[in-house]
Amino acid sequence: MPQKRKDLGVDVVLITGGGRGIGRHLAKEFAKQGAKKIILWGRTEKCLRETCEEISMTGTECHYFVCDVGNREEVYEQAKVVREKVGDVTILVNNAAVVHGKSLMNSDDDALLKTQHINTLGQFWTTKAFLPRMLELRHGHVVCINSILSLSSIPGAIDYCTSKASAYAFMESLTLGLLDCPGVDCTTILPFHTDTEMFQGMRVRFPQLFPPLNPEMVAHRTVDAVRTNTAFVVLPWTMHVLVILKSLLPQGALEEIHKFAGSYTCMNTFKGRT
Amino acid sequence: MHIAAEFCVVCVKVLWSFAAAAARWLVKPREKRVQGRVCVITGAGSGLGRLFALHFARRGATLALWDINRTANEETAELVREIYRQNTTDTSSTCAGSEDSGEKSAVFQPRVYTYVCDVSQRESVYATAQQVRREVGDVTFLVNNAGVVSGRHLLECPDELIERTMMVNCHAHFWTTKAFLPKMLELNEGHIVTVASSLGLFTTAGVEDYCASKFGAIGFHESLSHELKAADKDGIKMTLVCPFLVDTGMFKGCQIRKEMAPFFPPLNPEHCVEKAMRAILTDQPMVCTPRAMYAVSFMKTILPFDAIVCMYRFLGADKCMFSFLAHRKESTNNNESKISM
Ligand SMILES: NC(=O)c1ccc[n+]([C@@H]2O[C@H](COP(=O)([O-])OP(=O)(O)OC[C@H]3O[C@@H](n4cnc5c(N)ncnc54)[C@H](OP(=O)(O)O)[C@@H]3O)[C@@H](O)[C@H]2O)c1
């Protein structure tokens, strides 16, 4: 049955971490599907500028601002700048994230904290900055690009698993809280390993069975989920099985399956963004 | 070929762990001994932390109690000493006949140590941990229990309170674990307990920060337990404790639908800790109280979100915290709960 899709014609979309990776594809996809304006946030100006130019060329208005979402003051400051220069944000996409990719004892304390600040607390600040206006307008959407690791953790990325689990709870609680607010909705995307620089070097044991996702596909599915008002999307859907198994199996069995599937060793070759 | 063989082995192991789980269920495993072991409990000044301390004390463990509140912590210590005294009189009277065991208990005398520590402060945790190692010895049990709740709606909550909730309920686990894990790894012995909440398995509206911190603590716990497994450190056990609303006053005012309330009464803290102790001492990886929570969290994984929303609405669970938030607001206005934050 074809679902009704929201028109994005009046929407101003802000994407954190929009300069590269999935964020960049999200920006292009939102533009392609008719969003009115796109705003990009990120720390590296060069990527932001390039993406911004690329989108402007296609005829969609695009702006970028340098903003580190892990820094609360900066978020509020830049949010003000956005409101003044561009207007009210109606779709907020929390996509910025980092991964340190070490085991607990090998992790640096500051790095552990930084991941929490960017991946979890950053979403609190951006949401606090833009949600009130969405509620006033009775029109808005909060989107979060999370990860399947939020529901099923692996060793060797303890900073990331912790932060993503937190971010998941934040979105779930927010989604429940906004049920009675007409016009304001939430979408959370939980993708499996995606082919960007983020998890570079990570090696899954059965790449034929679990190939890395294509970031364009993730972006496409995200925008579609926003337009159809879908609250949670697991990509690929087969990952549901993992989540169900996790709540069914005794711990020992789960560990054996993880071991066999290679999730205990996949992070050994992890390089990440260099 | 080789993969197929490995797959078969995995299948057998999976079946085996089912059998083992069933066996555990039928024949209750024996509790491990904690006598003389050092146990660190954070947030020991009140609620569940205090009860954990008393239970460990009854079994003769040496306790290092951490809390930010000195007086409350001392009160717990006093209760623990009382239990130690009872223990010695009990054992000396029962063991009067048998020589050797009487001797043992005479040699060993557990003690309780108290430390004032704000677990959200990394330096404070590391310094206190250093002190514990020096004064008490190697830690076998680490119970990460300290927790706070801001009790405000997201948009009304001061940012500092959000940060504080995350720091105490989640980030603190990094620091305490990092402080004590190296020695446990060296000895391949130890036990890390995470006291989360059923709000670490499913969420409800209005308490985004609390849910985020508890989910985070569970994500941390799971990732760490896989890490230990991957490193073959099977001597270090981990137990995740997920109690439903416990009647400790933390969520005073919280209410689900009236008709449903009798089916989900707030837990008696004593009962909850008893169950948790039993799980810890038998190396059970996870314990939810009441058992219905297993069912709820399983339902959550199989049902689509819309169905979950229907279920929540039916139970009145989606907005159950709103009455708590209102209550909290009222009492803050009356300057009542300032201290508890
Ligand atoms: N790649 C995967 O396998 C995978 C799987 C599941 C989920 N995800 C999720 O998908 C999202 C995007 O990942 P990706 O693969 O596109 O990663 P990526 O290529 O590393 O992109 C991350 C983006 O976030 C930005 N960013 C990082 N820290 C920031 C900060 N403090 N403030 C503002 N922007 C910041 C980065 O830009 P700057 O560095 O210029 O700031 C970059 O644009 C993340 O939330 C990730 O968790 C990825």
Coordinates of C-alpha atoms and ligand atoms in Angstrom, one line a residue, chain A residues 17-23 42-44 67-70 95-98 118 145-147 160 164 191-194 196-199 273, ligand 1:
Chain A
G17 CA 28.0 16.7 10.7
G18 CA 26.7 17.6 7.2
G19 CA 30.0 18.1 5.6
R20 CA 30.9 14.5 4.9
G21 CA 29.9 10.9 5.3
I22 CA 26.3 10.1 5.7
G23 CA 25.5 13.7 6.6
G42 CA 30.4 20.6 11.3
R43 CA 33.8 21.3 12.5
T44 CA 35.8 21.1 9.2
C67 CA 29.9 24.4 15.0
D68 CA 31.1 21.7 17.3
V69 CA 28.0 20.0 18.8
G70 CA 30.0 18.8 21.7
N95 CA 24.0 13.0 12.6
A96 CA 27.3 14.2 14.0
A97 CA 29.2 11.5 15.8
V98 CA 32.7 10.3 16.5
I118 CA 29.4 14.8 20.9
I145 CA 21.1 8.9 12.9
N146 CA 21.9 6.3 15.6
S147 CA 23.5 2.9 15.1
Y160 CA 30.6 4.6 21.0
K164 CA 24.8 5.5 21.1
P191 CA 22.0 1.5 10.5
F192 CA 24.5 -1.3 10.4
H193 CA 28.1 -0.7 9.4
T194 CA 28.0 1.9 6.6
T196 CA 32.1 5.8 5.2
E197 CA 35.4 6.7 6.7
M198 CA 34.0 6.5 10.2
F199 CA 34.6 2.7 10.8
R273 CA 39.3 8.6 10.6
Ligands
LIG1 N1 29.7 4.6 9.3 C1 29.0 3.6 9.9 O1 29.4 2.5 9.9 C2 27.8 4.0 10.7 C3 27.0 2.9 11.2 C4 25.9 3.2 11.9 C5 25.6 4.5 12.2 N2 26.5 5.5 11.8 C6 26.1 6.9 12.2 O2 25.9 7.7 11.1 C7 26.3 9.0 11.5 C8 27.2 9.6 10.4 O3 28.3 8.7 10.3 P1 29.3 8.8 9.1 O4 29.6 7.4 8.7 O5 28.8 9.7 8.1 O6 30.6 9.3 9.8 P2 31.7 10.4 9.4 O7 31.9 10.2 7.9 O8 32.8 10.3 10.3 O9 30.9 11.7 9.5 C9 30.7 12.2 10.8 C10 30.3 13.6 10.6 O10 30.1 14.2 11.9 C11 30.8 15.5 12.0 N3 31.2 15.7 13.3 C12 31.9 14.9 14.1 N4 32.1 15.5 15.3 C13 31.4 16.7 15.3 C14 31.2 17.7 16.2 N5 31.8 17.7 17.4 N6 30.5 18.7 15.9 C15 30.0 18.8 14.6 N7 30.1 17.9 13.7 C16 30.9 16.8 14.0 C17 31.9 15.3 11.0 O11 32.4 16.5 10.5 P3 33.7 17.2 11.1 O12 34.7 16.2 11.4 O13 34.1 18.1 10.1 O14 33.2 17.9 12.3 C18 31.3 14.5 9.9 O15 30.7 15.3 9.0 C19 26.9 9.0 12.8 O16 25.9 9.4 13.8 C20 27.2 7.5 13.0 O17 27.2 7.2 14.4 C21 27.6 5.3 11.1

